[in-house]
Short mmCIF file of C-alpha atoms in Angstrom, two decimals:
data_model
loop_
_atom_site.label_atom_id
_atom_site.label_comp_id
_atom_site.label_asym_id
_atom_site.label_seq_id
_atom_site.Cartn_x
_atom_site.Cartn_y
_atom_site.Cartn_z
CA MET A 36 13.05 -101.34 -55.41
CA ALA A 37 11.16 -98.20 -56.47
CA THR A 38 8.75 -95.83 -54.76
CA ASP A 39 6.00 -93.91 -56.57
CA ARG A 40 4.48 -92.05 -53.62
CA ALA A 41 5.40 -91.46 -50.00
CA GLY A 42 5.20 -94.58 -47.88
CA ILE A 43 4.51 -97.09 -50.70
CA THR A 44 7.32 -99.18 -52.15
CA HIS A 45 7.28 -101.49 -55.16
CA ALA A 46 7.96 -105.21 -54.87
CA PRO A 47 10.73 -106.20 -57.27
CA GLY A 48 10.38 -108.83 -59.94
CA ALA A 49 7.26 -107.66 -61.81
CA LEU A 50 7.26 -108.76 -65.45
CA PRO A 51 5.67 -106.93 -68.38
CA ILE A 52 1.98 -107.79 -68.87
CA VAL A 53 1.80 -110.51 -66.19
CA GLY A 54 3.30 -108.57 -63.27
CA HIS A 55 3.86 -110.88 -60.28
CA LEU A 56 1.67 -113.65 -61.70
CA ILE A 57 4.41 -116.30 -61.65
CA PRO A 58 5.28 -116.14 -57.91
CA LEU A 59 1.59 -115.71 -57.04
CA LEU A 60 0.82 -119.00 -58.81
CA ARG A 61 4.03 -120.90 -58.10
CA ASP A 62 4.72 -120.09 -54.42
CA PRO A 63 2.44 -117.29 -53.20
CA LEU A 64 3.09 -117.85 -49.48
CA ARG A 65 6.83 -117.42 -49.85
CA PHE A 66 6.30 -114.37 -52.06
CA LEU A 67 3.97 -112.74 -49.53
CA ASN A 68 6.36 -113.35 -46.67
CA THR A 69 9.09 -111.40 -48.49
CA LEU A 70 7.00 -108.25 -48.77
CA PRO A 71 7.35 -106.83 -45.22
CA SER A 72 11.09 -106.49 -45.82
CA TYR A 73 10.29 -103.80 -48.41
CA GLY A 74 7.96 -101.74 -46.22
CA ASP A 75 4.61 -101.51 -44.51
CA LEU A 76 2.76 -100.79 -47.77
CA VAL A 77 4.08 -102.63 -50.80
CA GLN A 78 2.74 -102.36 -54.32
CA ILE A 79 2.52 -105.51 -56.41
CA ARG A 80 1.20 -106.11 -59.92
CA LEU A 81 -1.71 -108.40 -60.80
CA GLY A 82 -1.26 -108.34 -64.56
CA PRO A 83 -1.68 -104.68 -65.54
CA GLN A 84 -3.50 -103.91 -62.27
CA ARG A 85 -1.68 -102.49 -59.28
CA ALA A 86 -2.50 -103.46 -55.71
CA VAL A 87 -1.06 -102.36 -52.38
CA VAL A 88 -0.31 -105.08 -49.81
CA VAL A 89 -0.80 -103.93 -46.21
CA CYS A 90 1.92 -105.51 -44.06
CA ARG A 91 1.31 -104.30 -40.50
CA PRO A 92 -1.54 -105.44 -38.22
CA GLU A 93 -2.49 -101.94 -37.01
CA LEU A 94 -2.84 -100.81 -40.62
CA VAL A 95 -4.88 -103.91 -41.49
CA GLN A 96 -7.13 -103.06 -38.54
CA GLN A 97 -7.73 -99.59 -39.97
CA VAL A 98 -8.85 -101.21 -43.20
CA LEU A 99 -11.09 -103.77 -41.50
CA LEU A 100 -12.71 -101.35 -39.06
CA ASN A 101 -13.62 -98.74 -41.67
CA ASP A 102 -15.59 -100.77 -44.18
CA ARG A 103 -17.17 -97.64 -45.66
CA MET A 104 -13.83 -96.19 -46.77
CA TYR A 105 -12.25 -99.58 -47.48
CA ASP A 106 -15.16 -101.39 -49.09
CA LYS A 107 -15.36 -104.97 -50.27
CA GLY A 108 -13.81 -105.00 -53.72
CA GLY A 109 -10.68 -105.85 -55.67
CA PRO A 110 -10.03 -108.93 -57.79
CA ILE A 111 -10.48 -111.61 -55.13
CA ILE A 112 -13.74 -110.22 -53.78
CA GLU A 113 -14.98 -109.63 -57.34
CA ARG A 114 -14.33 -113.27 -58.22
CA ILE A 115 -15.97 -114.46 -54.98
CA GLY A 116 -19.02 -112.43 -56.00
CA ASN A 117 -18.91 -114.00 -59.43
CA ALA A 118 -18.79 -117.47 -57.91
CA LEU A 119 -21.23 -117.12 -55.02
CA GLY A 120 -23.34 -114.06 -55.77
CA ASP A 121 -23.43 -110.79 -53.83
CA GLY A 122 -24.02 -112.30 -50.41
CA LEU A 123 -22.37 -111.44 -47.12
CA ALA A 124 -18.88 -112.34 -48.34
CA SER A 125 -18.80 -109.90 -51.24
CA CYS A 126 -21.69 -107.41 -51.08
CA PRO A 127 -20.77 -103.70 -50.84
CA HIS A 128 -20.99 -101.69 -47.63
CA SER A 129 -24.33 -100.21 -48.72
CA ALA A 130 -26.00 -103.64 -48.66
CA HIS A 131 -24.10 -105.31 -45.86
CA ARG A 132 -25.95 -104.16 -42.75
CA ARG A 133 -29.34 -105.22 -44.11
CA GLN A 134 -27.99 -108.56 -45.32
CA ARG A 135 -26.29 -109.20 -41.99
CA ARG A 136 -29.56 -108.57 -40.14
CA SER A 137 -31.34 -111.10 -42.33
CA VAL A 138 -28.82 -113.88 -41.65
CA GLN A 139 -27.69 -113.12 -38.08
CA PRO A 140 -30.63 -114.91 -36.34
CA ALA A 141 -29.34 -118.21 -37.78
CA PHE A 142 -26.16 -117.80 -35.71
CA SER A 143 -27.66 -116.90 -32.36
CA ARG A 144 -26.48 -118.75 -29.27
CA THR A 145 -29.76 -120.69 -29.19
CA CYS A 146 -29.30 -121.82 -32.79
CA LEU A 147 -25.64 -122.70 -32.25
CA ARG A 148 -26.64 -124.93 -29.36
CA GLU A 149 -29.14 -126.71 -31.61
CA TYR A 150 -26.55 -127.05 -34.36
CA ALA A 151 -24.13 -128.62 -31.87
CA ALA A 152 -26.50 -131.57 -31.49
CA ILE A 153 -26.40 -132.07 -35.28
CA MET A 154 -22.61 -131.74 -35.21
CA ALA A 155 -22.35 -134.46 -32.55
CA GLU A 156 -24.43 -136.85 -34.64
CA GLU A 157 -22.36 -136.27 -37.77
CA ILE A 158 -19.05 -136.55 -35.87
CA ASP A 159 -20.18 -139.84 -34.37
CA THR A 160 -21.32 -141.18 -37.76
CA LEU A 161 -18.01 -140.33 -39.40
CA THR A 162 -15.62 -141.56 -36.71
CA SER A 163 -17.62 -144.73 -36.13
CA SER A 164 -17.04 -145.69 -39.76
CA TRP A 165 -13.25 -145.86 -39.32
CA SER A 166 -11.42 -149.07 -38.52
CA GLY A 167 -8.10 -149.58 -36.74
CA GLY A 168 -5.01 -149.72 -38.92
CA ARG A 169 -6.80 -148.03 -41.78
CA THR A 170 -5.27 -145.19 -43.79
CA ILE A 171 -7.75 -142.42 -44.47
CA GLY A 172 -7.70 -139.39 -46.73
CA VAL A 173 -8.19 -136.79 -44.02
CA ASP A 174 -9.10 -133.97 -46.40
CA ALA A 175 -11.88 -136.05 -47.97
CA GLN A 176 -13.13 -137.21 -44.57
CA MET A 177 -13.24 -133.66 -43.18
CA TYR A 178 -15.03 -132.44 -46.30
CA THR A 179 -17.65 -135.12 -45.72
CA LEU A 180 -18.07 -134.09 -42.09
CA ALA A 181 -18.28 -130.37 -42.85
CA SER A 182 -20.62 -130.74 -45.83
CA ASP A 183 -23.00 -133.17 -44.11
CA THR A 184 -23.14 -131.02 -40.97
CA ILE A 185 -23.58 -127.68 -42.70
CA ALA A 186 -26.11 -129.14 -45.12
CA ARG A 187 -28.28 -130.33 -42.22
CA THR A 188 -28.09 -126.82 -40.77
CA LEU A 189 -29.10 -125.07 -43.98
CA PHE A 190 -31.55 -127.67 -45.30
CA THR A 191 -33.58 -130.33 -43.56
CA ALA A 192 -35.79 -131.25 -46.50
CA GLU A 193 -34.68 -134.36 -48.38
CA ALA A 194 -35.06 -132.47 -51.64
CA ALA A 195 -31.88 -130.54 -50.86
CA GLY A 196 -29.68 -133.64 -50.86
CA PRO A 197 -28.69 -133.51 -54.55
CA ALA A 198 -27.73 -129.84 -54.26
CA VAL A 199 -25.37 -130.55 -51.38
CA ASP A 200 -23.73 -133.42 -53.25
CA THR A 201 -23.28 -131.24 -56.33
CA VAL A 202 -21.81 -128.30 -54.43
CA LYS A 203 -19.39 -130.55 -52.55
CA GLU A 204 -18.22 -132.06 -55.85
CA CYS A 205 -17.77 -128.62 -57.41
CA LEU A 206 -15.97 -126.94 -54.50
CA PRO A 207 -12.34 -127.65 -55.50
CA ASP A 208 -12.76 -126.22 -59.00
CA ILE A 209 -14.71 -123.21 -57.71
CA PHE A 210 -12.13 -122.24 -55.09
CA ARG A 211 -9.19 -123.00 -57.37
CA GLY A 212 -10.80 -120.90 -60.10
CA ILE A 213 -11.54 -117.93 -57.85
CA TYR A 214 -7.88 -117.54 -56.91
CA GLN A 215 -6.49 -118.20 -60.37
CA GLN A 216 -8.84 -115.75 -62.04
CA ALA A 217 -8.13 -113.12 -59.37
CA VAL A 218 -4.40 -113.12 -60.16
CA PHE A 219 -4.76 -113.68 -63.92
CA PRO A 220 -4.58 -110.64 -66.22
CA PRO A 221 -8.08 -109.92 -67.61
CA LEU A 222 -7.14 -111.35 -71.01
CA LEU A 223 -6.28 -114.74 -69.53
CA ARG A 224 -9.62 -114.85 -67.67
CA ARG A 225 -11.47 -114.62 -70.98
CA LEU A 226 -9.51 -117.30 -72.83
CA PRO A 227 -10.97 -120.84 -73.03
CA LEU A 228 -8.18 -122.26 -70.89
CA PRO A 229 -8.91 -125.64 -69.25
CA SER A 230 -8.79 -124.05 -65.77
CA ASN A 231 -11.27 -121.35 -66.79
CA LEU A 232 -13.63 -123.90 -68.33
CA ARG A 233 -13.50 -126.13 -65.25
CA TYR A 234 -14.32 -123.14 -63.05
CA GLU A 235 -17.27 -122.05 -65.19
CA ARG A 236 -18.71 -125.57 -65.35
CA ALA A 237 -18.38 -126.05 -61.60
CA ARG A 238 -19.86 -122.65 -60.79
CA ASN A 239 -22.81 -123.15 -63.14
CA ARG A 240 -23.56 -126.61 -61.79
CA ALA A 241 -23.51 -125.40 -58.19
CA TRP A 242 -25.69 -122.38 -58.97
CA ALA A 243 -28.25 -124.50 -60.78
CA ALA A 244 -28.41 -127.04 -57.94
CA VAL A 245 -28.99 -124.38 -55.28
CA SER A 246 -31.54 -122.58 -57.47
CA LYS A 247 -33.51 -125.80 -57.86
CA THR A 248 -33.54 -126.36 -54.11
CA ILE A 249 -34.86 -122.84 -53.45
CA SER A 250 -37.62 -123.43 -56.00
CA LEU A 251 -38.58 -126.73 -54.37
CA TYR A 252 -38.77 -125.06 -50.95
CA ARG A 253 -40.99 -122.31 -52.34
CA GLN A 254 -43.28 -124.86 -53.98
CA ASP A 255 -43.89 -127.00 -50.90
CA GLY A 256 -44.51 -123.93 -48.72
CA GLU A 257 -43.59 -125.77 -45.51
CA THR A 258 -41.45 -124.45 -42.68
CA HIS A 259 -38.61 -126.91 -42.23
CA GLY A 260 -36.97 -125.12 -39.31
CA ASP A 261 -33.70 -124.60 -41.19
CA VAL A 262 -31.76 -121.60 -42.48
CA LEU A 263 -33.28 -121.66 -45.97
CA SER A 264 -36.80 -121.67 -44.51
CA MET A 265 -35.84 -118.72 -42.30
CA LEU A 266 -34.54 -116.73 -45.28
CA LEU A 267 -37.69 -117.47 -47.28
CA LYS A 268 -39.74 -115.89 -44.49
CA THR A 269 -37.42 -112.91 -43.91
CA GLN A 270 -38.61 -109.53 -45.14
CA ASP A 271 -36.48 -106.73 -46.52
CA ASP A 272 -36.51 -103.11 -45.30
CA ALA A 273 -39.54 -102.34 -47.46
CA GLY A 274 -41.55 -105.18 -45.92
CA GLY A 275 -41.31 -107.47 -48.94
CA ASP A 276 -39.86 -110.97 -49.19
CA LEU A 277 -36.19 -111.38 -50.03
CA GLY A 278 -35.64 -112.05 -53.71
CA ASP A 279 -34.37 -115.38 -54.99
CA ALA A 280 -31.06 -113.78 -56.06
CA GLU A 281 -30.27 -112.65 -52.51
CA ILE A 282 -31.40 -115.91 -50.93
CA HIS A 283 -29.35 -117.81 -53.49
CA ALA A 284 -26.25 -115.70 -52.71
CA GLN A 285 -26.59 -116.22 -48.96
CA ILE A 286 -27.09 -119.99 -49.27
CA MET A 287 -24.18 -120.32 -51.69
CA THR A 288 -21.96 -118.26 -49.37
CA LEU A 289 -22.88 -120.15 -46.20
CA LEU A 290 -22.70 -123.57 -47.87
CA VAL A 291 -19.57 -123.15 -49.97
CA ALA A 292 -17.51 -121.00 -47.60
CA GLY A 293 -18.64 -122.94 -44.54
CA ILE A 294 -17.71 -126.34 -45.93
CA GLU A 295 -14.36 -125.27 -47.33
CA SER A 296 -13.04 -123.28 -44.38
CA THR A 297 -14.12 -125.77 -41.70
CA ALA A 298 -12.85 -128.82 -43.57
CA VAL A 299 -9.51 -127.19 -44.32
CA ALA A 300 -8.99 -126.11 -40.69
CA LEU A 301 -9.74 -129.61 -39.36
CA THR A 302 -7.47 -131.25 -41.92
CA TRP A 303 -4.54 -129.03 -40.95
CA ALA A 304 -5.22 -129.63 -37.25
CA VAL A 305 -4.96 -133.40 -37.77
CA HIS A 306 -1.76 -132.94 -39.76
CA LEU A 307 -0.18 -130.84 -37.01
CA LEU A 308 -1.13 -133.33 -34.30
CA CYS A 309 0.56 -136.06 -36.35
CA GLN A 310 3.68 -133.89 -36.49
CA TYR A 311 3.63 -133.32 -32.74
CA PRO A 312 2.73 -136.68 -31.11
CA ASP A 313 3.55 -135.42 -27.60
CA LEU A 314 0.98 -132.67 -28.01
CA GLN A 315 -1.47 -135.21 -29.39
CA GLU A 316 -1.06 -137.22 -26.19
CA ARG A 317 -1.61 -134.11 -24.07
CA LEU A 318 -4.80 -133.41 -25.97
CA ARG A 319 -5.90 -137.04 -25.61
CA THR A 320 -5.46 -136.82 -21.83
CA GLU A 321 -7.74 -133.77 -21.71
CA THR A 322 -10.38 -135.17 -24.01
CA VAL A 323 -10.54 -138.62 -22.40
CA ASP A 324 -10.86 -136.96 -19.01
CA VAL A 325 -13.81 -134.91 -20.26
CA LEU A 326 -15.43 -137.32 -22.73
CA GLY A 327 -14.33 -140.83 -21.97
CA THR A 328 -15.15 -142.39 -25.33
CA ARG A 329 -18.37 -140.54 -26.10
CA THR A 330 -18.83 -137.79 -28.66
CA ALA A 331 -18.25 -134.20 -27.58
CA THR A 332 -21.33 -132.05 -26.99
CA TRP A 333 -22.16 -128.39 -26.49
CA GLU A 334 -21.96 -128.81 -22.73
CA ASP A 335 -18.38 -130.09 -22.98
CA LEU A 336 -17.00 -127.06 -24.81
CA PRO A 337 -15.95 -125.02 -21.73
CA ARG A 338 -13.74 -127.91 -20.58
CA LEU A 339 -12.08 -128.58 -23.94
CA ASP A 340 -9.60 -125.77 -23.54
CA LEU A 341 -6.54 -127.37 -25.13
CA ALA A 342 -8.60 -128.53 -28.11
CA ARG A 343 -9.78 -124.94 -28.61
CA ARG A 344 -6.19 -123.69 -28.44
CA VAL A 345 -5.06 -126.34 -30.94
CA ILE A 346 -7.71 -125.11 -33.37
CA THR A 347 -6.74 -121.48 -32.73
CA GLU A 348 -3.07 -122.19 -33.37
CA THR A 349 -3.96 -124.14 -36.50
CA LEU A 350 -5.86 -121.11 -37.79
CA ARG A 351 -2.81 -118.96 -37.10
CA ILE A 352 -0.45 -121.20 -39.05
CA TYR A 353 -2.88 -122.09 -41.85
CA PRO A 354 -5.63 -119.45 -41.98
CA PRO A 355 -8.23 -120.74 -44.46
CA GLY A 356 -8.87 -117.28 -45.93
CA TRP A 357 -5.23 -116.34 -46.46
CA ILE A 358 -5.49 -113.44 -48.93
CA LEU A 359 -8.30 -110.91 -49.40
CA THR A 360 -8.88 -107.59 -51.11
CA ARG A 361 -10.60 -104.29 -50.40
CA THR A 362 -11.06 -101.11 -52.48
CA THR A 363 -10.81 -97.51 -51.33
CA THR A 364 -14.02 -95.55 -51.96
CA THR A 365 -12.42 -92.15 -51.23
CA GLU A 366 -8.92 -90.81 -50.71
CA ALA A 367 -7.54 -92.52 -47.61
CA ARG A 368 -4.44 -92.29 -45.45
CA LEU A 369 -2.55 -95.29 -44.13
CA ALA A 370 0.59 -94.56 -42.12
CA ASP A 371 2.32 -91.80 -44.10
CA ALA A 372 0.79 -92.74 -47.44
CA VAL A 373 -2.14 -91.11 -49.21
CA ILE A 374 -4.16 -93.80 -51.01
CA PRO A 375 -6.22 -92.58 -53.98
CA PRO A 376 -9.84 -93.66 -54.52
CA ASP A 377 -10.39 -96.98 -56.34
CA THR A 378 -7.09 -98.42 -55.13
CA THR A 379 -7.02 -102.17 -54.55
CA LEU A 380 -5.65 -103.10 -51.14
CA ILE A 381 -4.57 -106.63 -50.25
CA TYR A 382 -4.34 -107.96 -46.73
CA SER A 383 -3.12 -111.43 -45.89
CA PRO A 384 -3.83 -113.15 -42.57
CA TYR A 385 -1.06 -115.60 -43.50
CA LEU A 386 1.46 -112.78 -43.90
CA ILE A 387 0.49 -111.14 -40.59
CA HIS A 388 0.35 -114.47 -38.72
CA HIS A 389 3.85 -115.42 -39.95
CA ASP A 390 5.62 -112.13 -39.26
CA ALA A 391 7.94 -112.72 -36.30
CA ARG A 392 7.59 -109.08 -35.21
CA PHE A 393 3.97 -109.73 -34.27
CA ASN A 394 3.84 -113.50 -33.67
CA PRO A 395 7.12 -114.75 -32.14
CA ARG A 396 8.39 -118.09 -33.47
CA PRO A 397 5.78 -118.01 -36.23
CA SER A 398 6.70 -121.42 -37.68
CA SER A 399 6.37 -123.21 -34.32
CA PHE A 400 3.11 -125.00 -33.55
CA ASP A 401 2.51 -123.85 -30.00
CA PRO A 402 -1.10 -123.89 -28.75
CA ASP A 403 0.13 -122.69 -25.36
CA ARG A 404 0.83 -119.27 -26.86
CA TRP A 405 -2.95 -118.78 -26.50
CA LEU A 406 -2.98 -119.27 -22.74
CA PRO A 407 -4.56 -116.24 -21.01
CA GLU A 408 -1.32 -115.07 -19.41
CA HIS A 409 0.38 -114.47 -22.77
CA GLN A 410 0.21 -111.08 -24.45
CA HIS A 411 -0.55 -110.64 -28.15
CA VAL A 412 -0.18 -107.80 -30.60
CA ARG A 413 -3.61 -106.34 -31.28
CA GLY A 414 -4.83 -107.32 -34.72
CA ALA A 415 -2.06 -109.87 -35.33
CA PHE A 416 -4.55 -112.77 -35.39
CA ILE A 417 -7.26 -112.33 -38.01
CA PRO A 418 -8.37 -115.71 -39.41
CA PHE A 419 -11.98 -114.49 -39.62
CA GLY A 420 -11.32 -110.90 -40.62
CA GLY A 421 -12.56 -108.14 -38.36
CA GLY A 422 -14.87 -105.20 -37.90
CA ALA A 423 -18.44 -105.26 -39.16
CA ARG A 424 -17.47 -107.69 -41.95
CA LYS A 425 -16.03 -110.33 -39.65
CA CYS A 426 -17.08 -113.83 -40.73
CA ILE A 427 -20.61 -114.49 -39.47
CA GLY A 428 -19.91 -118.20 -39.10
CA ASP A 429 -16.76 -117.95 -36.97
CA ASN A 430 -18.31 -119.42 -33.81
CA TYR A 431 -20.06 -122.15 -35.81
CA ALA A 432 -16.74 -123.22 -37.33
CA LEU A 433 -14.88 -123.13 -34.00
CA ILE A 434 -17.57 -125.21 -32.27
CA LEU A 435 -17.61 -127.87 -34.99
CA ALA A 436 -13.82 -128.03 -35.20
CA THR A 437 -13.36 -128.26 -31.41
CA MET A 438 -16.00 -130.96 -30.97
CA ALA A 439 -14.72 -132.98 -33.93
CA LEU A 440 -11.03 -132.84 -33.04
CA SER A 441 -11.70 -133.72 -29.38
CA THR A 442 -13.81 -136.73 -30.30
CA ILE A 443 -11.33 -137.98 -32.90
CA VAL A 444 -8.32 -137.76 -30.57
CA ALA A 445 -10.22 -139.41 -27.70
CA ARG A 446 -10.96 -142.43 -29.91
CA TRP A 447 -8.06 -142.69 -32.34
CA ARG A 448 -4.29 -142.34 -32.42
CA LEU A 449 -3.23 -140.48 -35.53
CA SER A 450 0.02 -140.76 -37.48
CA HIS A 451 1.15 -139.83 -40.96
CA ALA A 452 0.87 -142.63 -43.49
CA ASP A 453 4.05 -141.32 -45.12
CA LEU A 454 6.73 -138.79 -44.23
CA GLN A 455 5.94 -136.34 -47.01
CA ARG A 456 4.52 -132.99 -46.03
CA PRO A 457 1.15 -132.44 -47.73
CA HIS A 458 1.27 -130.21 -50.77
CA ILE A 459 -0.36 -126.84 -50.14
CA GLU A 460 -2.62 -125.91 -53.01
CA PRO A 461 -3.26 -122.15 -52.98
CA ARG A 462 -6.92 -121.60 -53.67
CA VAL A 463 -9.08 -118.99 -51.95
CA THR A 464 -8.23 -121.21 -48.99
CA LEU A 465 -4.93 -122.92 -48.15
CA ASN A 466 -5.89 -126.43 -49.11
CA PRO A 467 -3.81 -129.44 -48.00
CA HIS A 468 -3.82 -131.80 -50.95
CA LYS A 469 -4.36 -135.52 -50.29
CA LEU A 470 -3.30 -135.82 -46.67
CA GLN A 471 -3.08 -139.51 -45.75
CA VAL A 472 -3.25 -140.46 -42.06
CA ARG A 473 -3.19 -143.82 -40.32
CA VAL A 474 -5.75 -144.24 -37.53
CA GLU A 475 -5.23 -146.71 -34.68
CA CYS A 476 -8.11 -147.59 -32.40
CA LEU A 477 -7.36 -146.80 -28.77
CA GLU A 478 -8.17 -149.27 -26.03
CA ARG A 479 -11.62 -148.36 -24.79
CA VAL A 480 -11.96 -147.32 -21.18
CA PRO A 481 -15.21 -147.34 -19.20
CA GLU A 482 -16.96 -143.98 -19.19
#
């Protein structure tokens, strides 16, 4: 293990040309979890590029809270920008505040309350379609729920339907491609490899579908009371309308990131409840007491405390956005290390969440660790990032996940259809691949 400057160590095992590509593709979670043993700041190789992994929560907080010095950048953010456009997820610091102001009204408490009514309808539609004794593909079912719900939030016009279907179909190849291209050496990104071609086709199809929807909205000139209509009426700092490129980037970001992260979180939550049937029964007791057999609503949320903690603990164990990058804009200091300008920094919520120094018993699924009386290390739970760039849709995702999980558990008993642990496919999110669950209808009780 070598050191090239004070406070930064080198992870062993880098190969010529490809660097740490093999462990980053083969078993990235295991590789990341080895890095804190080498130091608080550990340099790895992404092909010929060098990146410094930040391994302590207080140092990650410095990065997240100073988004001017540690700007959005690096290979993962660059590929997200390539896939979605320069929207909130990838735009530089100089554009972020204005973009955030343009989108923030869509996530006000008033709007979230309205969205909760849509969520309840979609949750009821999905769960009412199940039948007792049936085996369902939970990942596919949660993608349907998330995409249908988020689509109704962003678009109410029927003309948007084809775009939503196209984006949902393209999501796996887009998110798989973002991660693969981020860790590939630049030469491999340019080769006509099957994975590269699948990514490009999926990205281009999704872009074209969203572009067509924006054009249709502009042509009809009506106010549909949805997020796209709001963006079309929003003015920039100079008093002019937002351009199609910015609107496109925001819609792609909200649609693609919203569907993927929410669906993945719900899928993992169901998996964990199948692994811990006693906890599933505890949750059922709470939800039946609050809901009976009806669908959860906005008004129920304050009383669905265990459901909220189950979702929180799920996000700790399987944070959807598990690895992200930033770039230093000036010389910076982290701990005892001086970081030169244009250095790529990597922070991993998964790494921080699974470090026993900051989250005791990190492999244990324990929603009770989030009870108010328990103390937590500041910054050791970051599923939505932090600082000014914290995910704008965090409350939306938590509301949908809490309402959906509560309703499902109140109506259905869940068990694994087989004993195999679902394969984790590392994309930009931690995606559980083909999780099969058996659903048993519970005896209905009067409400």
